[in-house]
mmCIF file of C-alpha atoms and ligand atoms in Angstrom:
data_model
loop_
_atom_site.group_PDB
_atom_site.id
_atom_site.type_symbol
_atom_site.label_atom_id
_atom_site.label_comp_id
_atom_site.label_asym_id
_atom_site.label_seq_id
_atom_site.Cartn_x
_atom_site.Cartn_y
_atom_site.Cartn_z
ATOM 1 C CA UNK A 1 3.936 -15.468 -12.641
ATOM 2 C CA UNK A 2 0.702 -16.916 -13.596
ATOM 3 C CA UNK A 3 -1.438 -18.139 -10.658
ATOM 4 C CA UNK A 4 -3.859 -20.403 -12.824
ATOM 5 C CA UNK A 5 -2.386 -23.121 -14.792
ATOM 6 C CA UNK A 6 -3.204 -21.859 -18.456
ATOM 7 C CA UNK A 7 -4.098 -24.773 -19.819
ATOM 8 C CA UNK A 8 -6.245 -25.436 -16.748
ATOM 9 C CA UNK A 9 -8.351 -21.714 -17.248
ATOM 10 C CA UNK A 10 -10.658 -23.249 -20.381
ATOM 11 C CA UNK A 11 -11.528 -26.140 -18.029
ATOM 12 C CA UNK A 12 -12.029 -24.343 -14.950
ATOM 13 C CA UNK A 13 -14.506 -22.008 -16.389
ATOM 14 C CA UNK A 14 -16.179 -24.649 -18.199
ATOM 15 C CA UNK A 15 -16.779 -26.365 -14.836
ATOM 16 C CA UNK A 16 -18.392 -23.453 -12.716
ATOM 17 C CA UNK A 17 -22.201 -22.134 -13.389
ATOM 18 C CA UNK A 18 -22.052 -21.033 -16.945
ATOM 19 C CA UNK A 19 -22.747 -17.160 -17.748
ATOM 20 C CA UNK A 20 -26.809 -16.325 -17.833
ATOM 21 C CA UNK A 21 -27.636 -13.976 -21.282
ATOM 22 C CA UNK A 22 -27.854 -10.983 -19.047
ATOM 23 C CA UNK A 23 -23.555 -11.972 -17.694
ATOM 24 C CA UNK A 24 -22.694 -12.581 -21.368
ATOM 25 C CA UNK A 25 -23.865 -9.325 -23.119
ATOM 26 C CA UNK A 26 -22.104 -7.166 -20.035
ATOM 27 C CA UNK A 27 -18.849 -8.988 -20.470
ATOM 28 C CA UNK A 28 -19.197 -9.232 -23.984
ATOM 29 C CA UNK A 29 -19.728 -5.116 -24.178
ATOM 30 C CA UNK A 30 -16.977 -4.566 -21.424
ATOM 31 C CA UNK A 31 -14.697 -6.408 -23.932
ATOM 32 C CA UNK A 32 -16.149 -4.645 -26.982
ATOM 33 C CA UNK A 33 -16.125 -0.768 -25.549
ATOM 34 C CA UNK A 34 -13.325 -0.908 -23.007
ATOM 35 C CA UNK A 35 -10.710 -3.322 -24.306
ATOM 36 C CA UNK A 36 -7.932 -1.626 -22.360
ATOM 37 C CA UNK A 37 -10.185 -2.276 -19.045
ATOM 38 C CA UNK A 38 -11.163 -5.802 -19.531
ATOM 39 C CA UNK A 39 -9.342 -7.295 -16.640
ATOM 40 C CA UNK A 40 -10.635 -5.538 -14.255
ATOM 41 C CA UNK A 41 -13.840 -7.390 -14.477
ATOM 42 C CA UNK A 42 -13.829 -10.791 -12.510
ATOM 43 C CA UNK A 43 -14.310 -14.004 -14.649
ATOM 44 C CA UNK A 44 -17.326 -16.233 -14.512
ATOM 45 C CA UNK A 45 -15.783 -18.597 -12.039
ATOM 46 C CA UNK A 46 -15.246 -15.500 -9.739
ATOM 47 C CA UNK A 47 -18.466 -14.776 -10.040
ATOM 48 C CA UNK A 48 -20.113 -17.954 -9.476
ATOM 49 C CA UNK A 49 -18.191 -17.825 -6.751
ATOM 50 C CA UNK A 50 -19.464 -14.882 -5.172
ATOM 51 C CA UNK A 51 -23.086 -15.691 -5.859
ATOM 52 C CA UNK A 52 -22.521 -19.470 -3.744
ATOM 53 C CA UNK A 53 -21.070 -17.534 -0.957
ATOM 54 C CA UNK A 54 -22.884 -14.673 -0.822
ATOM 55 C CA UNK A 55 -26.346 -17.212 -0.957
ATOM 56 C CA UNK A 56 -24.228 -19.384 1.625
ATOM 57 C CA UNK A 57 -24.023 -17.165 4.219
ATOM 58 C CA UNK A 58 -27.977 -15.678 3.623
ATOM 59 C CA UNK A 59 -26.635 -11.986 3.304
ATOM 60 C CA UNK A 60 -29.147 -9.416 3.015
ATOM 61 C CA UNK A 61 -27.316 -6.716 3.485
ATOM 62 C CA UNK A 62 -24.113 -6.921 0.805
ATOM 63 C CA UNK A 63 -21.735 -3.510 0.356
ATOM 64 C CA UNK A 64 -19.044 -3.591 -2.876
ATOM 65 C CA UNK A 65 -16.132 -1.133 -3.668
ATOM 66 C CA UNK A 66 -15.752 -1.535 -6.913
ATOM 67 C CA UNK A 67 -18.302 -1.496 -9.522
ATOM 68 C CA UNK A 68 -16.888 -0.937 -12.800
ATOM 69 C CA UNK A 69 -19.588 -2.024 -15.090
ATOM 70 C CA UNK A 70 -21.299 -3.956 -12.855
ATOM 71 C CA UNK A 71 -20.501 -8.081 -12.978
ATOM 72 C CA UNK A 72 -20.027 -8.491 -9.817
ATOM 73 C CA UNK A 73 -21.862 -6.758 -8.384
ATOM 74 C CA UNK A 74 -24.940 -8.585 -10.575
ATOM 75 C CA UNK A 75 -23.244 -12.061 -8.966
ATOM 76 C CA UNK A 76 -23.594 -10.459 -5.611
ATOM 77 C CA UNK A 77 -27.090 -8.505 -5.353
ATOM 78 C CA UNK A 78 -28.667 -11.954 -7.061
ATOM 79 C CA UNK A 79 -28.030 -14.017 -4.377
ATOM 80 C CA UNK A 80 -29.793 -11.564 -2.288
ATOM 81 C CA UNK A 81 -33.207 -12.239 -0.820
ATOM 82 C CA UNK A 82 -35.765 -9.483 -2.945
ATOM 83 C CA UNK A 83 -35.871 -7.428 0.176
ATOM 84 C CA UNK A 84 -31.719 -7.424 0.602
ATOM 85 C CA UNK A 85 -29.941 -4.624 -0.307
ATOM 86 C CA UNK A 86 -26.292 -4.363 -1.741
ATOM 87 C CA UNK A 87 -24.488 -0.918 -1.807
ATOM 88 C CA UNK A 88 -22.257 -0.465 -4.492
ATOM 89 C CA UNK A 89 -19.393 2.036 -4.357
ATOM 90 C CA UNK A 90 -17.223 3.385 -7.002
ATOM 91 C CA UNK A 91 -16.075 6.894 -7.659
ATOM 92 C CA UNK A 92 -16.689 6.636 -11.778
ATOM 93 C CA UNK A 93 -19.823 7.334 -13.128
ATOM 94 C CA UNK A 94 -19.021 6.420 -17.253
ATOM 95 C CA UNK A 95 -18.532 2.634 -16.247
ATOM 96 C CA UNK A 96 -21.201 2.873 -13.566
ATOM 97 C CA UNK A 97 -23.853 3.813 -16.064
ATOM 98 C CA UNK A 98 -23.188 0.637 -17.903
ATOM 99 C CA UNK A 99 -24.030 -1.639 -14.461
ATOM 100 C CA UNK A 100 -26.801 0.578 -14.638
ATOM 101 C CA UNK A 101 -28.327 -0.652 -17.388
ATOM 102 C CA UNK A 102 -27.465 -4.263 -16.974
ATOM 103 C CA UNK A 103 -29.021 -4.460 -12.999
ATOM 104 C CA UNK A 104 -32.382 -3.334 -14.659
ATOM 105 C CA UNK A 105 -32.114 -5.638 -17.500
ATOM 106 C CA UNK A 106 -31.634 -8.464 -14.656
ATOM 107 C CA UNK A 107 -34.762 -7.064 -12.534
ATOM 108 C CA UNK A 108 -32.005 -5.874 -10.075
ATOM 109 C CA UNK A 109 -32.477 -2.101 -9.706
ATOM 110 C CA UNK A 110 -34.040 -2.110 -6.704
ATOM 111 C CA UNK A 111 -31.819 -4.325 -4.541
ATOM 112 C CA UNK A 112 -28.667 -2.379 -5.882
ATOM 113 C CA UNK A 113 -27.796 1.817 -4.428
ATOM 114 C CA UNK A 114 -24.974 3.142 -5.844
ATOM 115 C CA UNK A 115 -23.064 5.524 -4.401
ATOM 116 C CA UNK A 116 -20.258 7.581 -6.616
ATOM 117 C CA UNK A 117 -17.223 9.081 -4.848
ATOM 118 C CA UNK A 118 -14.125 7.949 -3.023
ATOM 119 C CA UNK A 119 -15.132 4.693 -1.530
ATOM 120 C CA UNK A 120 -13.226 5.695 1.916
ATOM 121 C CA UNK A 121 -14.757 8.865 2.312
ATOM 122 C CA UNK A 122 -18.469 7.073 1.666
ATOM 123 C CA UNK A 123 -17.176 3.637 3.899
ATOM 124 C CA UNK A 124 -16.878 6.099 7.064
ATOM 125 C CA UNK A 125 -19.846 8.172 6.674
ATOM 126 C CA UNK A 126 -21.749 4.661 7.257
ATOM 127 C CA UNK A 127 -22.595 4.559 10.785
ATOM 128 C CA UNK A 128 -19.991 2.259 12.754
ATOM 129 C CA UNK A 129 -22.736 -0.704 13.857
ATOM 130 C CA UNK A 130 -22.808 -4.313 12.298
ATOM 131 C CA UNK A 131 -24.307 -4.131 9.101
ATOM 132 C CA UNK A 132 -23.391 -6.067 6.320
ATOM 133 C CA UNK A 133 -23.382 -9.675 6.062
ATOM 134 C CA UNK A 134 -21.260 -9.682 2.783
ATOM 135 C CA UNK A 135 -18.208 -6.878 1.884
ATOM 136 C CA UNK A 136 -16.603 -7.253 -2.032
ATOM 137 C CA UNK A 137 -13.319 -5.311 -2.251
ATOM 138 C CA UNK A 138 -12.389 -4.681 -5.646
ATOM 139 C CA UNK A 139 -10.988 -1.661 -6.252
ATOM 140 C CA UNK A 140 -8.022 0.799 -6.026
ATOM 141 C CA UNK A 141 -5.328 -1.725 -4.418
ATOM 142 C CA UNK A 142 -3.405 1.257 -1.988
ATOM 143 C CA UNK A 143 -6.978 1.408 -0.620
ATOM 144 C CA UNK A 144 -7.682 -2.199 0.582
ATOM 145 C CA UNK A 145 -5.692 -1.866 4.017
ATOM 146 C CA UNK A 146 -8.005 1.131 5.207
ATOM 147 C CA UNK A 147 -11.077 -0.407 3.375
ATOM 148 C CA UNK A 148 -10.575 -3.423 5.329
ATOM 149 C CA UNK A 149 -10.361 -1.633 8.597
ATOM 150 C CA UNK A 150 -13.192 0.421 7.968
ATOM 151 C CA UNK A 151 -15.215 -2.894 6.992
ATOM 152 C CA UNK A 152 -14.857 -5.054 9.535
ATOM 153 C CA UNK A 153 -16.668 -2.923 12.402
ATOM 154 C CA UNK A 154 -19.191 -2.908 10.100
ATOM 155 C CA UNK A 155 -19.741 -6.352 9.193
ATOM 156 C CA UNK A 156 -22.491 -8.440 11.758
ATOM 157 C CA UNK A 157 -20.730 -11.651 13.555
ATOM 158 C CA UNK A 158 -20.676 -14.536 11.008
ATOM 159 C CA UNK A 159 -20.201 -12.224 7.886
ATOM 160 C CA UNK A 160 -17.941 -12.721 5.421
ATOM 161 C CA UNK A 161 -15.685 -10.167 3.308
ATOM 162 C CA UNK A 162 -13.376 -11.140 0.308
ATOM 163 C CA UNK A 163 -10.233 -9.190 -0.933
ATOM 164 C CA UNK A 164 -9.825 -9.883 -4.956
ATOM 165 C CA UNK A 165 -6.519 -9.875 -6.496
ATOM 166 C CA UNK A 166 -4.715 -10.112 -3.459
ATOM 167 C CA UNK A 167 -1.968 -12.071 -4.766
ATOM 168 C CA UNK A 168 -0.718 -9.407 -7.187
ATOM 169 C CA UNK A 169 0.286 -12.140 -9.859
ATOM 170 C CA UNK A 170 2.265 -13.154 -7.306
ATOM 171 C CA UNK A 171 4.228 -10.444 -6.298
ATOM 172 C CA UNK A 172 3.482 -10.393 -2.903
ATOM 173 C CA UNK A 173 5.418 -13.247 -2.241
ATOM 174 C CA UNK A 174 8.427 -11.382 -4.520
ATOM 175 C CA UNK A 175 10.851 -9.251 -1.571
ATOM 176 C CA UNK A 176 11.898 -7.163 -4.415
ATOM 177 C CA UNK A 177 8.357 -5.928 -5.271
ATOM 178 C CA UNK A 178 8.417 -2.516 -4.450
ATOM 179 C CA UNK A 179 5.156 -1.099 -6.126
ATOM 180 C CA UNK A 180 2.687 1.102 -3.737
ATOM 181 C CA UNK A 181 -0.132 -1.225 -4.742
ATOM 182 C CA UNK A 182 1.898 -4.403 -4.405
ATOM 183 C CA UNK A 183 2.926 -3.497 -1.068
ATOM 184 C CA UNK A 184 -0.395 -2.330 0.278
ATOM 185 C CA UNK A 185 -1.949 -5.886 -1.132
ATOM 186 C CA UNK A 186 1.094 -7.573 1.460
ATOM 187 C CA UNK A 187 0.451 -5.375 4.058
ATOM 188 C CA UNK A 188 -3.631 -6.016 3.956
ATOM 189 C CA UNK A 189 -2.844 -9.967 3.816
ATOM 190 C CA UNK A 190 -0.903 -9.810 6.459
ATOM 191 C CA UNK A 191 -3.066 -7.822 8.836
ATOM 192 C CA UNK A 192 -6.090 -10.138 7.898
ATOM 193 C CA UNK A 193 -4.524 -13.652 8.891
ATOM 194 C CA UNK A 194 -3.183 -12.087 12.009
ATOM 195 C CA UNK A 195 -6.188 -10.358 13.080
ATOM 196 C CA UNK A 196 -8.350 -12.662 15.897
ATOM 197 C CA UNK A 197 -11.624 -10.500 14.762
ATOM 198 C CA UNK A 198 -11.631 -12.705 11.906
ATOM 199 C CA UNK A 199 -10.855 -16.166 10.561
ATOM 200 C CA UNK A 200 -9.346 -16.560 7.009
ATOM 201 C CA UNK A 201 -8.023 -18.426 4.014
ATOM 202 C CA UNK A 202 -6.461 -16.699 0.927
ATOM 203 C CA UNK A 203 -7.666 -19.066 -2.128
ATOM 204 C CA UNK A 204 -5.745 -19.007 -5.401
ATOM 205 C CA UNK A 205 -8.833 -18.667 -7.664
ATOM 206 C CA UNK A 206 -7.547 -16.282 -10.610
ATOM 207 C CA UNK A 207 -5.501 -13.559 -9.202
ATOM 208 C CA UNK A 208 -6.474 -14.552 -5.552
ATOM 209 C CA UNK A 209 -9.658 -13.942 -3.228
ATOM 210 C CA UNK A 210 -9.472 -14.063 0.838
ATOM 211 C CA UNK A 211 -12.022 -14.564 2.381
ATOM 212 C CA UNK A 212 -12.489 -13.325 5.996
ATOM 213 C CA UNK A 213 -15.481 -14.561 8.752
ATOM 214 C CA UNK A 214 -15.888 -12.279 11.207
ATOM 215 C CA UNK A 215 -16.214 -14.015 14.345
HETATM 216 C C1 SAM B 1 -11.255 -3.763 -10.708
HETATM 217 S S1 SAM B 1 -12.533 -2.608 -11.016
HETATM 218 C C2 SAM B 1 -13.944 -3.392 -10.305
HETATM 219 C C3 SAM B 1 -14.430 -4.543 -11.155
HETATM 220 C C4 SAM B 1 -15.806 -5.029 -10.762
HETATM 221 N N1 SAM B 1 -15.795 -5.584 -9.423
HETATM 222 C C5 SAM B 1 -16.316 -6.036 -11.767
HETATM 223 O O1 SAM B 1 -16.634 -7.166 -11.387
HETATM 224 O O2 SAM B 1 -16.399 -5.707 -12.957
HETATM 225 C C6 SAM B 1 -12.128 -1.327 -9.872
HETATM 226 C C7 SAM B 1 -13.171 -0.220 -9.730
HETATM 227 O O3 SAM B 1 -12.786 0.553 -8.598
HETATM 228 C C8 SAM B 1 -13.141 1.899 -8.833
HETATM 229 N N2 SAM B 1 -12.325 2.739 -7.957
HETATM 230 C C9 SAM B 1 -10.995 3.007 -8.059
HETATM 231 N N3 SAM B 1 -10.604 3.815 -7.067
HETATM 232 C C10 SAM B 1 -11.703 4.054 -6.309
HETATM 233 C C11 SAM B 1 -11.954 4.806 -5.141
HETATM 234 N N4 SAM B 1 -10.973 5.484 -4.514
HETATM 235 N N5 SAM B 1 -13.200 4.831 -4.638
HETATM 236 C C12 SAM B 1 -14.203 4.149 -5.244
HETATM 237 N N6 SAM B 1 -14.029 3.413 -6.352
HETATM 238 C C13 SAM B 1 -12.804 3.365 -6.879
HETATM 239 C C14 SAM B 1 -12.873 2.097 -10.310
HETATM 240 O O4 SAM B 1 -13.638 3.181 -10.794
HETATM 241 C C15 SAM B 1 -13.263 0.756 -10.896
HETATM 242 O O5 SAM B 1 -14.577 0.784 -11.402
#
């Protein structure tokens, strides 16, 4: 099931911030050195996206699990005042290197810590208080439901987290979908719209984002 209209995708990126030089080259040498990866990098809509909202709710403190080679997490950390801080978390230090090299070439070093390992294990060695103004999940989908919980303590009142691909290409609407990852994505969605700490809307931008307010 596609979840954007194809013949809709040229137009909707061509109507959301256009790609700076710094976004081009990355996703131009994701697509050029790790073909059989390119999808796991969000699209220039997504990350317009995340740079209005982060800017939108004035985070300064910004956490992401998954970094891969690093466009989101430049859409995130720029829309971050120069004393915020966004911690990036990812357990694979190849693709890593690559956002690397891109946050320096966008003057972004400083205002980005990553952290390599399983994102769980780093999530609860953060101390329980309320932190972060802005959570990203983006990575391994059997993780989101425990990610989520482990987020939300830590997020101050008013901050916002978003969930990508939590529509699965629509399979979570599918009863016969049976993979782990499909079912952890339903299981996730359905503990975020009926959890009171937060209020919520699951958007169908690309393979879906929800975002959650923490009250
Ligand atoms: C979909 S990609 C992230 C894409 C990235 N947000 C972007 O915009 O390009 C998923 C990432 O999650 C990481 N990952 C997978 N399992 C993980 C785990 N258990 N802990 C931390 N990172 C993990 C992978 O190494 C990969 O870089």
């Amino acid at each position: 099931m596609s979840i954007v209209n194809p013949a809709l995708n040229d137009y909707l990126l061509a109507h959301a911030t256009p790609q700076d030089e710094v976004l081009r080259d990355l996703a131009e040498e994701t697509a050029r050195t790790l073909p059989e990866r390119l999808s796991m990098q969000i699209t220039q809509d997504e990350g317009a996206l995340l740079t209005l909202l982060a800017r939108l709710c004035g985070a300064r403190q910004a956490v992401e699990i998954g970094t891969f080679t690093g466009y989101s997490s430049i859409c995130i950390a720029r829309a971050l005042p120069a004393d915020g801080r966004l911690l990036a978390l990812d357990v694979n230090e190849e693709w890593t290197s690559v956002a690397r090299r891109y946050w320096a070439r966008a003057g972004l070093a400083d205002r980005i810590e990553l952290r390599l390992g399983p994102a769980l294990d780093m999530l609860r060695a953060l101390p329980r208080e309320e932190t972060f103004d802005f959570a990203f999940i983006d990575a391994d989908k059997t993780g989101y439901p425990a990610y989520y919980e482990e987020l939300v303590p830590r997020m101050r009142p008013g901050g916002l987290l978003a969930l990508d691909n939590v529509l699965r290409g629509g399979r979570v609407a599918d009863p016969a979908a049976s993979d782990p990852a499909d079912l952890a994505i339903r299981k996730v969605n359905d503990t975020v719209v009926a959890d009171e700490r937060v209020e919520s809307v699951l958007l169908p931008i690309r393979d879906g984002l929800t975002l959650a307010r923490k009250r």
